[in-house]
mmCIF file of N, CA and C in Angstrom:
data_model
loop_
_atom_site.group_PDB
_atom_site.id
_atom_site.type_symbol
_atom_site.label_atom_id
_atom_site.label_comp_id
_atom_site.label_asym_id
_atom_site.label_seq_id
_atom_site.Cartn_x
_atom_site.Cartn_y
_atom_site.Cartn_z
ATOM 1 N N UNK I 14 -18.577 6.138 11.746
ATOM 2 C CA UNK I 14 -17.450 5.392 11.222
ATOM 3 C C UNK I 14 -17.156 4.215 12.164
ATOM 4 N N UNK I 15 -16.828 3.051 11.859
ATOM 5 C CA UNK I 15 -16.633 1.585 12.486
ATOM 6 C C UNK I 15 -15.219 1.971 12.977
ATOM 7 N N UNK I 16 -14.529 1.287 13.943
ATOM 8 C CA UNK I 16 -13.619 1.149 14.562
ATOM 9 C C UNK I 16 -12.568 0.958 13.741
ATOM 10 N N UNK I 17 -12.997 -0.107 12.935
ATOM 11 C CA UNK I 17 -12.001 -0.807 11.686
ATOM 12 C C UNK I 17 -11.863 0.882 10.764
ATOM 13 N N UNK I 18 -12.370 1.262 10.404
ATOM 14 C CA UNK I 18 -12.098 2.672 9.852
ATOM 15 C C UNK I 18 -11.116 3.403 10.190
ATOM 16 N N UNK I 19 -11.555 3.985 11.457
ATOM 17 C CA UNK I 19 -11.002 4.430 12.265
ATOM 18 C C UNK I 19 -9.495 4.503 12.066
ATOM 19 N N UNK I 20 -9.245 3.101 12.750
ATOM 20 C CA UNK I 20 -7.768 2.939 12.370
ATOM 21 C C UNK I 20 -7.194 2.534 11.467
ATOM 22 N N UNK I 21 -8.027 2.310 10.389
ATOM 23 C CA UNK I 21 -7.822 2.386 9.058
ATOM 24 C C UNK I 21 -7.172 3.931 8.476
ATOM 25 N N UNK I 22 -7.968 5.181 8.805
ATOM 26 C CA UNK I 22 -7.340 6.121 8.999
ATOM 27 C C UNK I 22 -6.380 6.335 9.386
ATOM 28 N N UNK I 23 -6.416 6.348 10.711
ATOM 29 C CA UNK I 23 -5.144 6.176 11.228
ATOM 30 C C UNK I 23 -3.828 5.853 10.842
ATOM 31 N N UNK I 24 -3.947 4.792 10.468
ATOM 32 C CA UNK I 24 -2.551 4.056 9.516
ATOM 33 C C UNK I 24 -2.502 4.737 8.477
ATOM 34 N N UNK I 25 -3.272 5.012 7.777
ATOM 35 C CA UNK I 25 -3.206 5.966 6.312
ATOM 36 C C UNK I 25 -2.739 7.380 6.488
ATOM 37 N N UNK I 26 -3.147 7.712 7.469
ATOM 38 C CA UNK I 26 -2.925 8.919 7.631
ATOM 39 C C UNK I 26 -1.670 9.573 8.381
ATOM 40 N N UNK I 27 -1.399 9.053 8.982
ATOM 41 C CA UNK I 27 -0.215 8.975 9.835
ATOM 42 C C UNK I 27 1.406 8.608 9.209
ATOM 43 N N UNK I 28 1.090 7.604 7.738
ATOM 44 C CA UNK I 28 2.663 7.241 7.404
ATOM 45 C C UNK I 28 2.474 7.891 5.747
ATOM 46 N N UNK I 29 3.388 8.100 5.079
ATOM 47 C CA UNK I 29 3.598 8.704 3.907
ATOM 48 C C UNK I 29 3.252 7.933 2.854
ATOM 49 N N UNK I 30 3.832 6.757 3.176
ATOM 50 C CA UNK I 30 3.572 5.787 1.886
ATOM 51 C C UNK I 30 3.236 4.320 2.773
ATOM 52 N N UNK I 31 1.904 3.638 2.567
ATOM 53 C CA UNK I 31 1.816 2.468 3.799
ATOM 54 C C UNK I 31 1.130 1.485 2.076
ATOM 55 N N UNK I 32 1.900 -0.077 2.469
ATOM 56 C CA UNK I 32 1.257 -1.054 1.633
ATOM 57 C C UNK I 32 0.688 -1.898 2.331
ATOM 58 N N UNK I 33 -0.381 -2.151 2.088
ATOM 59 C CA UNK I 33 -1.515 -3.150 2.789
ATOM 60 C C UNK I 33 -1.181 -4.403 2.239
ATOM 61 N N UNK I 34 -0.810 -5.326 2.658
ATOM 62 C CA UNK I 34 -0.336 -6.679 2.024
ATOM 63 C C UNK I 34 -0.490 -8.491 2.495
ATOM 64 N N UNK I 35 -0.022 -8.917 2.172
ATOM 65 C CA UNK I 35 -0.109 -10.117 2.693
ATOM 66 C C UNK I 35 1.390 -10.442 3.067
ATOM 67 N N UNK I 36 1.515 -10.798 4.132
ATOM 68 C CA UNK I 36 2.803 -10.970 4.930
ATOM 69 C C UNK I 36 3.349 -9.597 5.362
ATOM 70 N N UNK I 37 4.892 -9.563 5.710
ATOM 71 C CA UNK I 37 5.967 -8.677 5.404
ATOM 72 C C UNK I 37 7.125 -8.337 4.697
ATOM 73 N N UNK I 38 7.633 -6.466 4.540
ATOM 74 C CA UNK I 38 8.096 -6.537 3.401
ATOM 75 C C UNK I 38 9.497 -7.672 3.751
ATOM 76 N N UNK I 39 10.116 -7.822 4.210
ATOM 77 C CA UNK I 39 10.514 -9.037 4.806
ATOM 78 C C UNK I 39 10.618 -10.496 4.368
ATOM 79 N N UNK I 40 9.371 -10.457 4.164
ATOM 80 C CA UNK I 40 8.631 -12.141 4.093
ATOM 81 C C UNK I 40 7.529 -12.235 3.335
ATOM 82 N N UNK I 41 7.461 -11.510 1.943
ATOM 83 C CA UNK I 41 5.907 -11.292 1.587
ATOM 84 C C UNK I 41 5.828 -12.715 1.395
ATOM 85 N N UNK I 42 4.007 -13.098 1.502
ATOM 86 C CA UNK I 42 3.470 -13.735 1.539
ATOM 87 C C UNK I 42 2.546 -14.565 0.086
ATOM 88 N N UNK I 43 2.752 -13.757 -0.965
ATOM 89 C CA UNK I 43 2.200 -13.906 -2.039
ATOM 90 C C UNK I 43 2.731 -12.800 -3.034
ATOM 91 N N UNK I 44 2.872 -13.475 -4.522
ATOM 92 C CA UNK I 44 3.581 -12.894 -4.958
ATOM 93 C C UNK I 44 3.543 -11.750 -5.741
ATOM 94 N N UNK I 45 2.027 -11.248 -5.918
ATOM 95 C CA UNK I 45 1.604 -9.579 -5.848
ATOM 96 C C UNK I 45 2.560 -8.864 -4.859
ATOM 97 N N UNK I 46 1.875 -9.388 -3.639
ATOM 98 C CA UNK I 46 3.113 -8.365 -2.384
ATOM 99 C C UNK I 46 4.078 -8.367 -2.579
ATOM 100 N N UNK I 47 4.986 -9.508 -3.276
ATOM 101 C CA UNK I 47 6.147 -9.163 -3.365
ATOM 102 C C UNK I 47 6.737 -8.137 -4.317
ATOM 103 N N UNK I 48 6.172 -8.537 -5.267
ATOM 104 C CA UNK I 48 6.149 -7.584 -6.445
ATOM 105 C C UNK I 48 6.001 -5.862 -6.252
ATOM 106 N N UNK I 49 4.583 -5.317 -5.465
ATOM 107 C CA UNK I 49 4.781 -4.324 -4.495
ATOM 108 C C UNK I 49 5.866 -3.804 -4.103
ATOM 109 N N UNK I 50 6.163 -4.780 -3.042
ATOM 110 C CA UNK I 50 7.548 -4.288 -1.990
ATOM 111 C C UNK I 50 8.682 -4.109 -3.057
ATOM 112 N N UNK I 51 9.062 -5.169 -3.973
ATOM 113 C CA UNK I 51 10.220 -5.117 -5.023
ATOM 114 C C UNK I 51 9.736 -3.209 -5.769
ATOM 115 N N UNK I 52 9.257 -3.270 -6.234
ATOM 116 C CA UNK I 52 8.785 -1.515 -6.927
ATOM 117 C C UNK I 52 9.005 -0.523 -5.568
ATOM 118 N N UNK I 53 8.663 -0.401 -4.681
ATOM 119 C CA UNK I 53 9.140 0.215 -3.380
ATOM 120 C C UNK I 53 10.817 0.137 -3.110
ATOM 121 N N UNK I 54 10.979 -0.765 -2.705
ATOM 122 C CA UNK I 54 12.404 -1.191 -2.779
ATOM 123 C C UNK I 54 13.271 -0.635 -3.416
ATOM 124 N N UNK I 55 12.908 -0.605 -4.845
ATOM 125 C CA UNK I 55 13.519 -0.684 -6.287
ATOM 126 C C UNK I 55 13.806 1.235 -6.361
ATOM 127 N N UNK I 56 12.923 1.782 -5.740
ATOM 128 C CA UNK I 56 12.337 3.994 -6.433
ATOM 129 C C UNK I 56 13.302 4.187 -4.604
ATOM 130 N N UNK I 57 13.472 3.100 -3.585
ATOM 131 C CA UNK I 57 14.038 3.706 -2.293
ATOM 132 C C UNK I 57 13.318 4.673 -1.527
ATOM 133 N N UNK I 58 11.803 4.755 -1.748
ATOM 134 C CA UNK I 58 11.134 4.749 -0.441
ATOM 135 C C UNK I 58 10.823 5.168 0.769
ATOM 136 N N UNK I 59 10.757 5.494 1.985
ATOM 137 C CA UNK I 59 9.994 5.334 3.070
ATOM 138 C C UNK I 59 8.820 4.443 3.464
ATOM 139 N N UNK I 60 8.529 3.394 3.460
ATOM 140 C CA UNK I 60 7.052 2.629 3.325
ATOM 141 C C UNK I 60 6.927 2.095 4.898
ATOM 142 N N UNK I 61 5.788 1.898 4.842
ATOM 143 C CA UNK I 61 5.448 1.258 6.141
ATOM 144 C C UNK I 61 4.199 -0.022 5.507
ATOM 145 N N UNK I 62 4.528 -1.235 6.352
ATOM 146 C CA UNK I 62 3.552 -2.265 5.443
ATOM 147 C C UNK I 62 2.683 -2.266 7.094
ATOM 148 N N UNK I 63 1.429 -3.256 6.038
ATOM 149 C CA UNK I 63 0.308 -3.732 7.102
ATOM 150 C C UNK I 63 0.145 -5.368 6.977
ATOM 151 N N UNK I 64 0.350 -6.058 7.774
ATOM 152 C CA UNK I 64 0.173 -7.924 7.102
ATOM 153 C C UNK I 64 -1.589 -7.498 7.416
ATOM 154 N N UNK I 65 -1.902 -7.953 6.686
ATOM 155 C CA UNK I 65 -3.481 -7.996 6.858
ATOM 156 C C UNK I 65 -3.816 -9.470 6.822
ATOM 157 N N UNK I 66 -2.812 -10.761 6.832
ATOM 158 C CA UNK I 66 -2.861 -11.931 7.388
ATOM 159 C C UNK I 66 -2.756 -11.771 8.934
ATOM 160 N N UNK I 67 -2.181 -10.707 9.812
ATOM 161 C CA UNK I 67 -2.135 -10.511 10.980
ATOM 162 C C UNK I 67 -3.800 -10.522 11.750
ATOM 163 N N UNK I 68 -4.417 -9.586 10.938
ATOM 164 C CA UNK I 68 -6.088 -8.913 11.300
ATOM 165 C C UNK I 68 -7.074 -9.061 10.430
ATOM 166 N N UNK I 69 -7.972 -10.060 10.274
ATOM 167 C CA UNK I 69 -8.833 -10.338 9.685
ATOM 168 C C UNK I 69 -10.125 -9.395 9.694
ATOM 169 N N UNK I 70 -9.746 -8.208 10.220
ATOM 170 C CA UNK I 70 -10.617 -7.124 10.418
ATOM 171 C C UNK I 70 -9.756 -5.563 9.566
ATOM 172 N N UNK I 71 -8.918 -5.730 9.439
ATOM 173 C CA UNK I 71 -8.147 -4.872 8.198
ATOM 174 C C UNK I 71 -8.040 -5.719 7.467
ATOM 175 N N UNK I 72 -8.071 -6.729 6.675
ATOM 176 C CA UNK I 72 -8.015 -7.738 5.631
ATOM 177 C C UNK I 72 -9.728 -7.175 5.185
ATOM 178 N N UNK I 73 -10.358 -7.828 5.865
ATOM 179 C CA UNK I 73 -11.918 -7.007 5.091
ATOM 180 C C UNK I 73 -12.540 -5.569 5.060
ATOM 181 N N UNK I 74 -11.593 -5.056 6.320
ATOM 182 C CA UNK I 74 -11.845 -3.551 6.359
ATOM 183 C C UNK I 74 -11.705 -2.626 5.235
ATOM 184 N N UNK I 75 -10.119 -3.146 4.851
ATOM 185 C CA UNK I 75 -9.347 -2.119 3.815
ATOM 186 C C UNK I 75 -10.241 -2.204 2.472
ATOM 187 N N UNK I 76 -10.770 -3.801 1.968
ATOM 188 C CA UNK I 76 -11.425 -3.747 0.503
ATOM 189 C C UNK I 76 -12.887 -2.867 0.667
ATOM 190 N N UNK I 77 -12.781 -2.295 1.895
ATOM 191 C CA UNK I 77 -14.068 -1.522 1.853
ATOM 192 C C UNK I 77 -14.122 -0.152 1.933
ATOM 193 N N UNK I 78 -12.713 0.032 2.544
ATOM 194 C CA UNK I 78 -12.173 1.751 2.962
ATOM 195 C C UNK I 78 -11.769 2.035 1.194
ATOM 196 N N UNK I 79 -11.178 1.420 0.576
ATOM 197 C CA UNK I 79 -10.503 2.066 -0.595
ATOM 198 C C UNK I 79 -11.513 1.747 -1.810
ATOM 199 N N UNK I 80 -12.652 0.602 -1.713
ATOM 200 C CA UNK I 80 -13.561 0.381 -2.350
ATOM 201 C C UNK I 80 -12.854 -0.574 -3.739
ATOM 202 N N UNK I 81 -11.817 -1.540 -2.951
ATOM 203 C CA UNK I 81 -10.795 -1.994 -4.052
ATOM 204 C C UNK I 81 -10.727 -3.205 -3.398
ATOM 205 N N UNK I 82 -11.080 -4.484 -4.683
ATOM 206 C CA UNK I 82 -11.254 -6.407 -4.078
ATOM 207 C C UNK I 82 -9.967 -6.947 -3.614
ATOM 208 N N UNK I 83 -9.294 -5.937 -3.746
ATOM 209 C CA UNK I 83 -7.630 -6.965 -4.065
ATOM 210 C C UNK I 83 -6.600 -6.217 -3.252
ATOM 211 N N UNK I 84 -5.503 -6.952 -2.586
ATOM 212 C CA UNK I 84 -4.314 -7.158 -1.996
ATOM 213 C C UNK I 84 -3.510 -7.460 -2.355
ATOM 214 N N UNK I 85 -2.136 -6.698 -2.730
ATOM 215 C CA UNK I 85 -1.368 -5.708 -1.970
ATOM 216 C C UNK I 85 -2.650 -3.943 -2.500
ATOM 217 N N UNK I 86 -3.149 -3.397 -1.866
ATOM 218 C CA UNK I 86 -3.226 -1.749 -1.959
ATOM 219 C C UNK I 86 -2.157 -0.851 -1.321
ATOM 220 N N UNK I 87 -1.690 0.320 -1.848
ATOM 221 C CA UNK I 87 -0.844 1.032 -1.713
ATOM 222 C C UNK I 87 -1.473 2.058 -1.789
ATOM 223 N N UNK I 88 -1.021 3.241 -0.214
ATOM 224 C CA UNK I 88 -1.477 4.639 -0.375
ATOM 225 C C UNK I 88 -0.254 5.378 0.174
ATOM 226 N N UNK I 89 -0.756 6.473 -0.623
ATOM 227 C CA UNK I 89 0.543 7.808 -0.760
ATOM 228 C C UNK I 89 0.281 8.868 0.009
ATOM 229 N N UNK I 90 0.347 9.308 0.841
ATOM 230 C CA UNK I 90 0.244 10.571 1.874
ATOM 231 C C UNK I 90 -1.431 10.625 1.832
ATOM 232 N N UNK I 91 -2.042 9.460 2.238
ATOM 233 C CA UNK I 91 -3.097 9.469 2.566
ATOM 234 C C UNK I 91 -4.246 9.337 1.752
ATOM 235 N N UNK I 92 -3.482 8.908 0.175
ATOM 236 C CA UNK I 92 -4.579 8.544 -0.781
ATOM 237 C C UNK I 92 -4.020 7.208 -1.291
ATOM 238 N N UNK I 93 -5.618 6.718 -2.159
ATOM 239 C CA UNK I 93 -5.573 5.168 -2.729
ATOM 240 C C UNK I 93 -5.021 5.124 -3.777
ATOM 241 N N UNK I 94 -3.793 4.424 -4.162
ATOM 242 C CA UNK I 94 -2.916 4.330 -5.277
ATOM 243 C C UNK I 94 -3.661 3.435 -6.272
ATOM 244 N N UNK I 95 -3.507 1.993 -5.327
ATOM 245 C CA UNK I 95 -4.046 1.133 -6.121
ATOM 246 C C UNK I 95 -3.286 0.051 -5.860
ATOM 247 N N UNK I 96 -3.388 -1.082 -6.425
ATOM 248 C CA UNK I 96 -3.017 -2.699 -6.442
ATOM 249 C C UNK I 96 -1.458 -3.057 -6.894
ATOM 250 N N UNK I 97 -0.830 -4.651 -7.144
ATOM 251 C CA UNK I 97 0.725 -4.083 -7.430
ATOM 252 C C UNK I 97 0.432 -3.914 -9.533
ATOM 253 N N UNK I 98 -0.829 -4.069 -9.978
ATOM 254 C CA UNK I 98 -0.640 -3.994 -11.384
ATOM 255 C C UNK I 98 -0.110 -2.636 -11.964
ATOM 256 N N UNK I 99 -1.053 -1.648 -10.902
ATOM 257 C CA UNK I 99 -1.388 -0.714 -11.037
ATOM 258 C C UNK I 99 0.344 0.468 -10.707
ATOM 259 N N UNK I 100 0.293 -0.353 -9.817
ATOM 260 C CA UNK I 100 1.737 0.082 -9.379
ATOM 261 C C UNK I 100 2.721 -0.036 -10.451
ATOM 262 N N UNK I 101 2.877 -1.368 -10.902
ATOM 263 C CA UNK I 101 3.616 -1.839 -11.881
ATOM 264 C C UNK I 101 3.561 -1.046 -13.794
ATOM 265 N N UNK I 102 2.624 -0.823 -13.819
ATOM 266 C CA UNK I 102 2.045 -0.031 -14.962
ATOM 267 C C UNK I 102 2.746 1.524 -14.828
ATOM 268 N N UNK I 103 2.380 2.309 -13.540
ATOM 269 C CA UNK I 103 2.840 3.277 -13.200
ATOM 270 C C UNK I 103 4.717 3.331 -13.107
ATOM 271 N N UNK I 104 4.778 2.537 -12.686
ATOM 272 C CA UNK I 104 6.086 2.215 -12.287
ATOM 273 C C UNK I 104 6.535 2.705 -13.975
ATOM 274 N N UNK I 105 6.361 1.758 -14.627
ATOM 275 C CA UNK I 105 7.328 2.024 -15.934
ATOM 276 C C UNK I 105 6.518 2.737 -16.789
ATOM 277 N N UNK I 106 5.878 3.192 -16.573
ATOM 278 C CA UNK I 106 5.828 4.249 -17.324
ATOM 279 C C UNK I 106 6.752 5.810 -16.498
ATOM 280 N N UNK I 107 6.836 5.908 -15.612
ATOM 281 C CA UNK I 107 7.852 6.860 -14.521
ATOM 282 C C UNK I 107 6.310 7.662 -13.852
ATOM 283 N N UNK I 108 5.521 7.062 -13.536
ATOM 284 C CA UNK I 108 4.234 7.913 -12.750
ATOM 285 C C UNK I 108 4.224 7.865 -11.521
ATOM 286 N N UNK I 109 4.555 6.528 -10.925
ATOM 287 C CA UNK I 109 4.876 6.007 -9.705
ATOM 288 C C UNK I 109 5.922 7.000 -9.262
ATOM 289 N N UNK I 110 7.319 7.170 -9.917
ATOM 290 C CA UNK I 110 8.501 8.135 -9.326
ATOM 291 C C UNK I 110 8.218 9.685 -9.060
ATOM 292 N N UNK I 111 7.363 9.847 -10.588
ATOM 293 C CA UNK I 111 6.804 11.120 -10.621
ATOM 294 C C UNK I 111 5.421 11.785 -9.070
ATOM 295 N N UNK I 112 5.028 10.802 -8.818
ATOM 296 C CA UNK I 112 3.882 10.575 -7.795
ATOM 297 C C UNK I 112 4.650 11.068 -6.361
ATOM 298 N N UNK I 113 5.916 9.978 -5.731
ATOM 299 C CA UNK I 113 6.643 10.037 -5.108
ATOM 300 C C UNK I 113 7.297 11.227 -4.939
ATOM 301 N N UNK I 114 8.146 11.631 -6.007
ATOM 302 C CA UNK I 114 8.689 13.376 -6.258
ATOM 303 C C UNK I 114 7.677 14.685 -5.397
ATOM 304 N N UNK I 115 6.339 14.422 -6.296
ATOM 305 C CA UNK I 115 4.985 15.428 -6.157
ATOM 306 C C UNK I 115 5.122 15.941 -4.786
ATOM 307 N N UNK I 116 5.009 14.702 -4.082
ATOM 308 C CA UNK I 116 4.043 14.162 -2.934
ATOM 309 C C UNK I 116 5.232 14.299 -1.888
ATOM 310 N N UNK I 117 6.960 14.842 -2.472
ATOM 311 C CA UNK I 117 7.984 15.055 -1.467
ATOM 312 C C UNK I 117 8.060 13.832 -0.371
ATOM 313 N N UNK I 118 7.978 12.499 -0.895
ATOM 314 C CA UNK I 118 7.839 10.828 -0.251
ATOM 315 C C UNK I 118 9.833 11.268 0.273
ATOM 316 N N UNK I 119 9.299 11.133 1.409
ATOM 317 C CA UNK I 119 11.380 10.352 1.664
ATOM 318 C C UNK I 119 11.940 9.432 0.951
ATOM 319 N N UNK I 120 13.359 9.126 1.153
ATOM 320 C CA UNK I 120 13.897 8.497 0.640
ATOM 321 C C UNK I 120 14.254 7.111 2.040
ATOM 322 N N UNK I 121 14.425 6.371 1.577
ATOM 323 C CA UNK I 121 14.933 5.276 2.573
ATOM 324 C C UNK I 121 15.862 5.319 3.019
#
C-alpha cells in the first residue's frame, strides 16, 4: 500500500463521516462541495472535511482509493458513499438520514 493510502485510511477510518472536497466546509471552493456540506449541515451531522486543494497527493490519491473521478466524495464510518449527486438523490429520497440513523453518525 502507497503512503497516500495509508493515510487515506487513516482519515477514513478514524472519523465517522469525512467529505473529501474542494476547499472548506467554511469556504467551499466549488459548488458541488458546497452543496455536500449544505446536505451535511442541513441532517446536523458530525463531519470532518479534507481540502484536497491543500494536497495534491490526496486530490489524486482519493479518485483512486474509492475508484470514483469526481470531488466532493463522502464516506460513512469508513465506507464510499459517493459524490454530492449521489448524496443529493439519497438525501431526498430519506436514504442519506436513514444511512446516518443505521450507522448511529452523531449529531452536531
Amino acid at each position: 500500500m502507497t503512503d497516500t493510502a495509508t493515510r487515506l485510511d487513516e482519515i477514513v477510518n478514524s472519523n465517522d463521516v469525512v467529505l473529501f472536497m474542494k476547499g472548506s466546509a467554511l469556504f467551499p471552493q466549488c459548488g458541488f462541495s458546497s452543496r455536500a456540506v449544505a446536505i451535511l449541515d442541513h441532517l446536523g451531522v458530525q463531519f470532518e472535511t479534507v481540502d484536497v486543494l491543500q494536497d495534491a497527493e490526496i486530490r489524486q490519491g482519493i479518485k483512486q482509493y474509492s475508484d470514483w473521478p469526481t470531488i466532493p466524495q463522502l464516506y460513512v464510518k469508513g465506507e464510499f458513499v459517493g459524490g454530492s449527486d449521489i448524496m443529493m438523490e439519497m438525501f431526498e429520497a430519506g436514504e442519506l438520514q436513514q444511512l446516518f440513523a443505521d450507522k448511529e453518525v452523531a449529531k452536531a
